[in-house]
Coordinates of C-alpha atoms in Angstrom, one line a residue:
Chain Q
D27 CA -9.8 3.0 -9.8
A28 CA -12.5 0.3 -10.2
K29 CA -14.3 -0.6 -7.2
T30 CA -13.1 -4.1 -5.9
T31 CA -15.1 -6.4 -3.7
Q32 CA -13.5 -9.0 -1.4
P33 CA -14.7 -11.2 1.4
T34 CA -14.1 -9.8 4.6
S35 CA -12.2 -12.8 6.1
M36 CA -11.2 -16.3 5.1
D37 CA -9.6 -19.3 6.7
C38 CA -7.1 -21.5 5.4
A39 CA -5.4 -24.7 6.7
E40 CA -1.5 -24.8 6.8
G41 CA -0.2 -26.4 3.6
R42 CA -3.3 -26.3 1.6
A43 CA -3.8 -23.7 -1.1
A44 CA -5.6 -20.4 -0.2
N45 CA -7.7 -19.1 -2.9
L46 CA -8.7 -15.3 -2.5
P47 CA -11.3 -14.2 -4.9
C48 CA -11.8 -10.5 -5.8
N49 CA -14.6 -9.0 -7.7
H50 CA -13.9 -5.8 -10.1
S51 CA -16.8 -5.8 -12.5
T52 CA -16.2 -2.1 -13.6
I53 CA -12.6 -2.4 -14.6
S54 CA -11.5 -0.6 -17.6
G55 CA -9.2 -2.0 -20.4
N56 CA -6.0 -0.2 -19.2
E57 CA -6.3 -0.9 -15.5
Y58 CA -4.3 -3.4 -13.8
V59 CA -5.2 -5.9 -11.1
Y60 CA -2.8 -5.7 -8.2
W61 CA -2.6 -7.8 -5.1
Y62 CA -0.8 -6.7 -1.9
R63 CA -0.7 -7.9 1.7
Q64 CA -0.2 -6.3 5.0
I65 CA 1.1 -8.3 8.1
H66 CA 0.1 -6.4 11.3
S67 CA 1.9 -3.1 12.0
Q68 CA 3.9 -3.4 8.6
G69 CA 3.9 -1.7 5.4
P70 CA 2.3 -3.5 2.4
Q71 CA 4.0 -6.0 0.6
Y72 CA 3.7 -6.5 -3.1
I73 CA 2.6 -9.9 -4.2
I74 CA 1.6 -10.1 -7.9
H75 CA -0.2 -8.0 -10.7
G76 CA -1.6 -8.7 -14.0
L77 CA -3.6 -7.0 -16.9
K78 CA -5.2 -9.8 -19.0
N79 CA -3.1 -12.9 -18.7
N80 CA -2.7 -15.2 -15.8
E81 CA 0.5 -14.6 -13.8
T82 CA 2.6 -16.6 -11.6
N83 CA 5.5 -15.7 -9.4
E84 CA 7.4 -17.0 -6.5
M85 CA 4.9 -16.0 -4.1
A86 CA 1.6 -16.5 -5.9
S87 CA -0.6 -17.1 -8.9
L88 CA -3.1 -14.6 -10.2
I89 CA -6.1 -16.0 -12.2
I90 CA -7.9 -13.2 -14.1
T91 CA -11.2 -14.3 -15.8
E92 CA -11.6 -13.7 -19.6
D93 CA -13.9 -10.9 -19.2
R94 CA -11.5 -9.4 -16.5
K95 CA -14.4 -8.8 -14.1
S96 CA -13.0 -10.9 -11.4
S97 CA -9.7 -12.4 -10.2
T98 CA -8.4 -15.0 -7.8
L99 CA -5.1 -14.8 -5.9
I100 CA -3.7 -18.3 -5.3
L101 CA -1.1 -19.2 -2.4
P102 CA -0.2 -22.6 -3.5
H103 CA 1.0 -23.8 0.0
A104 CA -0.1 -21.5 2.7
T105 CA 2.1 -21.1 5.8
L106 CA 1.3 -19.6 9.2
R107 CA 3.4 -16.6 8.0
D108 CA 0.8 -15.9 5.3
T109 CA -1.8 -14.7 7.8
A110 CA -2.3 -11.1 6.6
V111 CA -4.8 -8.6 5.2
Y112 CA -4.8 -9.1 1.5
Y113 CA -5.8 -6.2 -0.7
C114 CA -7.1 -6.5 -4.3
I115 CA -6.6 -3.2 -6.2
A116 CA -7.9 -2.5 -9.8
S117 CA -6.0 0.8 -11.2
Y118 CA -4.2 2.5 -13.8
G119 CA -2.4 5.1 -11.7
K120 CA -2.7 5.7 -8.0
L121 CA -3.5 2.6 -5.8
T122 CA -6.5 3.0 -3.7
F123 CA -6.9 0.2 -0.9
G124 CA -10.2 -1.2 0.0
Q125 CA -10.6 -3.2 3.3
G126 CA -9.2 -6.3 2.0
T127 CA -9.6 -9.9 3.0
I128 CA -8.4 -11.0 6.4
L129 CA -6.6 -14.3 5.8
T130 CA -6.0 -16.6 8.8
V131 CA -3.8 -19.7 8.1
H132 CA -4.3 -22.1 11.0
P133 CA -2.3 -25.2 12.0
Chain U
G7 CA 14.6 -6.0 -5.2
A8 CA 13.6 -2.3 -4.6
V9 CA 13.7 -1.1 -1.1
V10 CA 12.0 1.8 0.5
S11 CA 13.3 3.0 3.7
Q12 CA 11.3 5.2 6.3
H13 CA 12.7 7.0 9.4
P14 CA 11.8 7.0 12.3
S15 CA 9.7 3.8 12.7
R16 CA 8.1 5.1 15.9
V17 CA 7.8 8.8 17.2
I18 CA 6.0 10.1 20.2
C19 CA 5.7 13.8 20.7
K20 CA 3.7 16.4 22.6
S21 CA 0.8 18.4 21.4
G22 CA 1.5 21.4 19.3
T23 CA 5.1 20.3 18.1
S24 CA 5.9 19.2 14.7
V25 CA 7.4 15.9 13.4
K26 CA 9.3 15.0 10.2
I27 CA 9.3 11.5 8.6
E28 CA 11.9 10.7 6.1
C29 CA 11.2 8.4 3.1
R30 CA 14.2 7.1 1.1
S31 CA 14.4 4.8 -2.1
L32 CA 17.6 2.9 -1.3
D33 CA 18.5 1.5 -4.7
F34 CA 16.3 3.4 -7.3
Q35 CA 15.3 6.9 -8.0
A36 CA 11.7 7.9 -7.5
T37 CA 10.5 11.1 -9.0
T38 CA 7.3 10.3 -7.5
M39 CA 6.4 9.0 -4.0
F40 CA 3.0 8.3 -2.4
W41 CA 2.2 9.0 1.2
Y42 CA -0.6 7.0 3.0
R43 CA -2.0 7.0 6.5
Q44 CA -3.9 4.2 8.2
F45 CA -5.7 4.4 11.4
P46 CA -6.3 1.3 13.6
K47 CA -8.4 -1.2 12.1
Q48 CA -8.9 0.6 8.9
S49 CA -7.4 0.3 5.4
L50 CA -4.6 2.6 4.1
M51 CA -5.7 6.0 2.8
L52 CA -3.9 8.1 0.2
M53 CA -2.9 11.3 1.6
A54 CA -0.7 13.0 -1.3
T55 CA 1.7 12.4 -4.1
S56 CA 5.1 13.8 -3.6
N57 CA 6.8 15.1 -6.7
E58 CA 10.5 15.6 -7.1
G59 CA 11.2 19.4 -7.8
S60 CA 7.7 20.4 -7.6
K61 CA 4.7 20.8 -5.4
A62 CA 2.9 17.8 -3.9
T63 CA -0.6 16.9 -4.9
Y64 CA -2.9 16.3 -1.9
E65 CA -6.0 14.1 -2.0
Q66 CA -9.3 15.6 -1.2
G67 CA -9.7 16.4 2.6
V68 CA -6.0 16.3 3.3
E69 CA -4.8 19.8 4.7
K70 CA -1.6 20.7 2.8
D71 CA -0.6 23.3 5.3
K72 CA -0.8 20.7 8.0
F73 CA 1.1 17.8 6.2
L74 CA 4.0 19.4 4.5
I75 CA 5.7 17.3 1.9
N76 CA 9.1 18.0 0.4
H77 CA 10.8 16.0 -2.3
A78 CA 14.1 17.7 -2.7
S79 CA 16.0 14.8 -4.5
L80 CA 15.2 11.6 -6.4
T81 CA 15.7 9.5 -3.3
L82 CA 14.2 11.3 -0.6
S83 CA 10.6 12.7 0.4
T84 CA 9.6 14.0 3.8
L85 CA 6.4 14.6 5.5
T86 CA 6.1 16.9 8.2
V87 CA 3.1 16.9 10.4
T88 CA 3.0 20.5 11.7
S89 CA 1.3 21.3 15.1
A90 CA 0.6 17.7 15.8
H91 CA -2.5 16.8 17.7
P92 CA -3.7 13.4 19.2
E93 CA -6.2 13.1 16.2
D94 CA -3.0 13.1 14.0
S95 CA -1.8 9.8 15.8
S96 CA -1.7 7.3 13.1
F97 CA 0.6 4.9 11.0
Y98 CA 2.1 6.8 8.1
I99 CA 3.4 4.9 5.2
C100 CA 5.4 6.0 2.2
S101 CA 5.8 4.2 -1.1
A102 CA 7.6 4.4 -4.7
N103 CA 7.5 2.9 -8.0
S104 CA 10.9 1.5 -9.0
N105 CA 9.8 1.1 -12.6
E106 CA 10.8 -2.6 -12.6
Y107 CA 7.5 -3.6 -14.0
G108 CA 7.1 -1.2 -17.1
G109 CA 3.7 0.5 -17.4
A110 CA 2.2 -1.0 -14.0
N111 CA 2.4 1.1 -11.2
V112 CA 3.9 -1.5 -8.7
L113 CA 4.6 0.2 -5.6
T114 CA 7.3 -0.8 -3.0
F115 CA 6.3 0.5 0.4
G116 CA 8.3 1.5 3.5
A117 CA 8.0 -0.2 6.9
G118 CA 5.9 2.7 8.1
S119 CA 6.1 5.3 10.9
R120 CA 3.8 5.2 13.9
L121 CA 3.3 8.7 15.2
T122 CA 1.8 9.0 18.7
V123 CA 0.7 12.6 19.7
L124 CA 0.3 13.1 23.5

């Protein structure tokens, strides 16, 4: 897996967009970018993934830079229930979790 | 969507006893399942890859004789913590790929099993 770097923590106001960055400058051509989140004492939840193109689903959008060295997860309208640890993973096979970003959404 | 079920969700046992945790893929078949462990305030650590019909593959530093993995069917993998000790107390989480996303290894995770060894 390529090493990923994420901010330790971020805050976001409820109703605003949350933009979570991830650096994966050593990513190789066949490695996907995955985003998961983990709410306290639960198993991780899949959010979105991408290879080269930007992706959007019902939960979030994933913006991958053209050189693929970084990406941003966007939660368009954050709610209090989005408070969690967000993990960015760059991998082809097994998924290795880093420390992630603690996102706190406040009223 | 794909669902992975774990049982039990919580277990407390005495030191020296063995504990079995089950992981089931409810609506898909999984030839491979992954077992993770998570200590408090830490990230998930991959322990082993469970392979249906063959031996599990363990990550470096994980004792295969202590953490026995059996993947007897396409929907069930079990993790047995043998002769558990307090330092084995942790959150154990399994996952599997339902192959909904082609070549990407998108994993569905179970809710986890919290083991406390007294």
